[in-house]
Short mmCIF file of C-alpha atoms in Angstrom, two decimals:
data_model
loop_
_atom_site.label_atom_id
_atom_site.label_comp_id
_atom_site.label_asym_id
_atom_site.label_seq_id
_atom_site.Cartn_x
_atom_site.Cartn_y
_atom_site.Cartn_z
CA ASP A 1 -3.10 -6.55 -14.33
CA ILE A 2 0.60 -7.25 -13.39
CA GLN A 3 0.52 -10.31 -11.01
CA MET A 4 2.99 -9.66 -8.15
CA THR A 5 3.94 -13.17 -6.68
CA GLN A 6 6.21 -13.37 -3.16
CA SER A 7 8.00 -16.11 -1.87
CA PRO A 8 8.29 -17.45 0.49
CA SER A 9 4.64 -16.82 1.91
CA SER A 10 6.05 -17.42 5.58
CA LEU A 11 9.12 -17.49 6.98
CA SER A 12 11.19 -18.76 10.65
CA ALA A 13 14.18 -16.85 11.46
CA SER A 14 16.12 -15.56 14.50
CA VAL A 15 17.40 -12.46 15.91
CA GLY A 16 20.59 -11.73 13.98
CA ASP A 17 19.70 -13.71 11.13
CA ARG A 18 20.09 -12.44 7.10
CA VAL A 19 17.13 -13.06 5.36
CA THR A 20 15.84 -12.39 2.01
CA ILE A 21 12.62 -12.38 0.63
CA THR A 22 11.53 -12.30 -3.24
CA CYS A 23 9.24 -10.81 -5.54
CA ARG A 24 8.27 -11.74 -9.10
CA ALA A 25 6.35 -9.86 -11.67
CA SER A 26 4.31 -11.24 -14.34
CA GLN A 27 5.87 -8.74 -16.95
CA SER A 28 8.92 -6.46 -16.57
CA ILE A 29 7.80 -3.40 -14.45
CA ASP A 30 11.76 -1.87 -14.74
CA ASN A 31 12.66 -1.10 -11.24
CA TYR A 32 9.18 0.39 -10.53
CA LEU A 33 8.59 -1.64 -7.15
CA ASN A 34 8.03 -0.83 -3.72
CA TRP A 35 8.02 -2.31 -0.32
CA TYR A 36 6.24 -2.20 2.43
CA GLN A 37 6.15 -3.64 6.37
CA GLN A 38 3.24 -4.57 8.16
CA LYS A 39 2.64 -5.47 11.86
CA PRO A 40 -0.40 -6.82 13.19
CA GLY A 41 -3.31 -4.24 13.51
CA LYS A 42 -1.25 -1.48 11.98
CA ALA A 43 -1.00 0.26 8.85
CA PRO A 44 1.62 -0.69 6.14
CA LYS A 45 4.79 1.32 6.62
CA PHE A 46 6.92 2.20 3.57
CA LEU A 47 10.67 0.92 3.23
CA ILE A 48 11.74 1.23 -0.15
CA TYR A 49 11.29 2.51 -3.69
CA ALA A 50 12.53 2.35 -7.12
CA ALA A 51 13.55 -1.45 -5.65
CA SER A 52 16.63 -0.33 -3.95
CA SER A 53 16.50 3.12 -2.29
CA LEU A 54 15.48 3.53 1.21
CA GLN A 55 12.86 5.77 2.53
CA SER A 56 13.97 8.28 4.79
CA GLY A 57 14.51 6.81 8.47
CA VAL A 58 14.33 3.27 7.42
CA PRO A 59 17.52 1.21 9.13
CA SER A 60 20.40 0.42 6.78
CA ARG A 61 19.83 -3.17 7.69
CA PHE A 62 17.22 -3.04 5.30
CA SER A 63 18.12 -3.17 1.44
CA GLY A 64 16.50 -4.46 -1.70
CA GLY A 65 17.25 -5.05 -5.50
CA GLY A 66 16.38 -6.29 -8.77
CA SER A 67 14.95 -5.15 -12.08
CA GLY A 68 12.57 -6.00 -14.77
CA THR A 69 10.71 -9.13 -13.12
CA ASP A 70 12.85 -10.19 -10.18
CA PHE A 71 13.18 -8.33 -7.36
CA ASN A 72 14.47 -8.51 -3.10
CA LEU A 73 14.13 -7.63 0.16
CA THR A 74 17.37 -8.36 2.50
CA ILE A 75 17.31 -7.81 6.23
CA SER A 76 21.10 -8.08 7.19
CA SER A 77 20.63 -8.95 10.74
CA LEU A 78 17.02 -9.42 11.87
CA GLN A 79 16.17 -7.13 14.95
CA PHE A 80 12.86 -8.07 17.08
CA GLU A 81 11.05 -5.55 15.84
CA ASP A 82 11.34 -6.86 11.89
CA PHE A 83 9.33 -9.75 13.04
CA ALA A 84 6.44 -8.47 10.70
CA CYS A 85 4.48 -9.44 7.07
CA TYR A 86 6.30 -7.97 4.19
CA TYR A 87 4.49 -6.67 0.94
CA CYS A 88 6.17 -5.75 -2.58
CA GLN A 89 4.19 -3.08 -4.60
CA GLN A 90 4.52 -2.34 -8.59
CA THR A 91 3.97 1.12 -9.52
CA HIS A 92 4.69 0.39 -13.15
CA THR A 93 1.43 0.37 -14.37
CA THR A 94 -2.48 0.82 -12.75
CA PRO A 95 -3.54 -0.97 -11.35
CA TYR A 96 -0.78 -0.87 -8.99
CA THR A 97 -0.70 -4.08 -7.37
CA PHE A 98 0.66 -5.82 -4.47
CA GLY A 99 2.36 -9.32 -3.95
CA GLN A 100 0.49 -11.45 -1.35
CA GLY A 101 2.97 -10.76 1.53
CA THR A 102 5.49 -12.85 3.30
CA LYS A 103 5.23 -13.45 6.99
CA LEU A 104 8.40 -13.21 8.82
CA GLU A 105 7.79 -15.04 12.26
CA ILE A 106 10.22 -15.91 14.98
CA LYS A 107 11.89 -19.14 14.98
CA GLN B 1 4.45 15.68 9.28
CA VAL B 2 1.48 14.73 7.42
CA GLN B 3 -1.24 12.16 9.51
CA LEU B 4 -4.26 10.77 7.93
CA GLN B 5 -7.54 9.81 10.27
CA GLN B 6 -10.11 8.01 8.91
CA SER B 7 -13.79 7.96 9.54
CA GLY B 8 -16.97 6.34 8.52
CA PRO B 9 -19.56 3.45 9.87
CA GLY B 10 -18.13 -0.03 10.44
CA LEU B 11 -21.27 -1.98 9.54
CA VAL B 12 -23.04 -1.62 6.13
CA LYS B 13 -26.01 -3.58 4.69
CA PRO B 14 -25.79 -5.66 1.86
CA SER B 15 -26.67 -3.93 -1.57
CA GLN B 16 -25.69 -0.39 0.46
CA THR B 17 -22.89 2.28 -0.22
CA LEU B 18 -19.99 1.95 1.94
CA SER B 19 -18.76 5.74 2.87
CA LEU B 20 -15.63 6.43 4.34
CA ALA B 21 -13.67 9.80 4.78
CA CYS B 22 -10.15 10.25 5.35
CA THR B 23 -9.21 14.05 6.78
CA VAL B 24 -5.53 15.07 6.18
CA SER B 25 -3.72 17.23 8.65
CA GLY B 26 -0.17 18.75 8.39
CA GLY B 27 -0.78 18.95 4.67
CA SER B 28 -3.05 19.83 1.92
CA VAL B 29 -5.14 17.55 -0.44
CA SER B 30 -4.73 20.31 -3.08
CA THR B 31 -0.27 19.93 -3.19
CA ILE B 32 1.02 19.47 -6.56
CA GLY B 33 2.70 16.14 -6.89
CA TYR B 34 0.37 13.81 -4.47
CA TYR B 35 -2.43 11.20 -5.04
CA TRP B 36 -4.69 10.08 -2.41
CA SER B 37 -5.02 6.36 -2.42
CA TRP B 38 -7.58 3.46 -0.57
CA ILE B 39 -6.43 0.22 -0.16
CA ARG B 40 -8.50 -2.55 1.26
CA GLN B 41 -7.37 -5.83 3.09
CA HIS B 42 -9.48 -9.03 3.70
CA PRO B 43 -9.67 -10.71 7.00
CA GLY B 44 -5.92 -12.55 7.10
CA LYS B 45 -5.08 -11.33 3.52
CA GLY B 46 -2.76 -9.26 1.55
CA LEU B 47 -3.57 -5.37 0.10
CA GLU B 48 -5.60 -5.15 -2.41
CA TRP B 49 -5.31 -1.68 -4.25
CA ILE B 50 -8.61 0.16 -4.99
CA GLY B 51 -7.54 3.31 -6.48
CA PHE B 52 -6.21 6.84 -6.13
CA MET B 53 -7.21 10.34 -7.32
CA TYR B 54 -4.41 12.65 -8.35
CA TYR B 55 -4.01 16.16 -6.93
CA SER B 56 -5.51 17.23 -10.76
CA GLY B 57 -8.69 15.43 -10.20
CA SER B 58 -7.87 12.40 -12.53
CA THR B 59 -8.55 8.87 -11.25
CA TYR B 60 -7.49 5.41 -11.52
CA TYR B 61 -9.62 2.41 -10.45
CA SER B 62 -9.12 -1.05 -9.95
CA PRO B 63 -10.62 -3.05 -12.82
CA SER B 64 -12.29 -5.26 -10.43
CA LEU B 65 -14.25 -2.63 -8.60
CA MET B 66 -14.34 0.11 -11.34
CA SER B 67 -18.19 -0.24 -11.79
CA ARG B 68 -18.95 0.24 -7.94
CA VAL B 69 -15.88 2.65 -6.81
CA ALA B 70 -15.71 6.23 -6.32
CA ILE B 71 -12.55 8.35 -5.14
CA SER B 72 -13.32 12.19 -4.51
CA VAL B 73 -11.33 14.97 -2.68
CA ASP B 74 -12.73 18.16 -0.82
CA PRO B 75 -10.46 20.73 -0.59
CA SER B 76 -12.66 22.63 2.00
CA LYS B 77 -12.33 19.85 4.23
CA ASN B 78 -8.97 18.98 3.19
CA GLN B 79 -10.16 15.38 3.00
CA PHE B 80 -10.85 12.55 0.62
CA SER B 81 -13.51 10.14 0.40
CA LEU B 82 -14.60 6.32 -0.91
CA LYS B 83 -17.70 5.43 -1.95
CA LEU B 84 -18.41 1.65 -2.66
CA SER B 85 -21.49 1.21 -3.71
CA SER B 86 -23.83 -2.66 -4.41
CA VAL B 87 -21.54 -4.31 -1.05
CA THR B 88 -21.67 -7.35 -0.53
CA ALA B 89 -19.95 -9.75 2.08
CA ALA B 90 -16.76 -10.04 -0.22
CA ASP B 91 -16.54 -6.47 0.51
CA THR B 92 -15.83 -7.13 3.95
CA ALA B 93 -12.16 -5.69 4.91
CA VAL B 94 -10.20 -3.36 6.26
CA TYR B 95 -9.99 0.02 4.55
CA PHE B 96 -7.04 2.17 4.36
CA CYS B 97 -6.38 5.34 3.05
CA ALA B 98 -3.21 6.44 2.17
CA ARG B 99 -0.93 9.41 0.55
CA GLY B 100 0.92 8.72 -2.58
CA GLY B 101 3.85 10.63 -3.14
CA THR B 102 6.70 11.27 -6.00
CA TYR B 103 10.00 10.16 -4.86
CA TYR B 104 13.12 10.76 -7.33
CA TYR B 105 16.07 8.23 -7.98
CA ASP B 106 18.56 8.22 -10.65
CA GLY B 107 16.52 11.30 -12.71
CA ARG B 108 13.08 9.28 -12.56
CA ALA B 109 10.03 9.91 -10.80
CA TYR B 110 8.50 6.94 -8.35
CA SER B 111 5.43 6.53 -6.72
CA ALA B 112 5.18 5.46 -3.41
CA LEU B 113 2.34 5.32 -0.54
CA ASP B 114 4.24 7.07 2.12
CA SER B 115 1.21 7.98 4.67
CA TRP B 116 -1.26 5.86 5.76
CA GLY B 117 -4.39 6.17 8.25
CA GLN B 118 -5.08 3.97 10.77
CA GLY B 119 -7.40 1.64 8.83
CA THR B 120 -11.16 0.94 9.45
CA GLN B 121 -12.80 -2.48 9.78
CA VAL B 122 -16.18 -2.41 7.44
CA THR B 123 -18.24 -5.68 7.58
CA VAL B 124 -21.27 -5.71 5.33
CA SER B 125 -23.71 -7.56 7.11
CA SER B 126 -27.58 -7.18 7.51
#
């Protein structure tokens, strides 16, 4: 299985801050990388595919990048509704594994 | 817009079979290009991919669960299902169904879970 490792596991930030979450794959996955946002008690929400393409309706303050083994999710100016947990997922090879998550908390 | 509604028991006894269903509205489980997935989340933990079935009938399962899991699709009910046999306390988790869609970028096709069910808390206990 391809292992996905996110860092940091948790992050404290303030509204208006710029934050970046990283995701590393145990082997090259080209750009077959998705990002999801999950709020407590809710199902995940699909944000980004192909490492950098925003799903329809996702605010432009979200951006993604990377290829091969190293990827990132950046939120340019945090809004209150962005405080949540974020997961990366590789879809290069089954099983389509997820990272362990990064919890973004209000400072 | 497609919606997924999960159903099934929230309490399963050890050694029994966990059975969950996911009913699709606003779309068809037979539509070409989609796949129908199950994911679970242990208490306070991250997401674990269980597996999926393509519209064509092909299935892909997590190696760690492969011997106990089965995903099926019932077009007559517009529904897909998860069965996990011989459950133990380690299978206690929130289970999500999700639709996998195909997205195109720079001439290539990419998969992503674009619609999710509400989640079902399943507890394995006698």
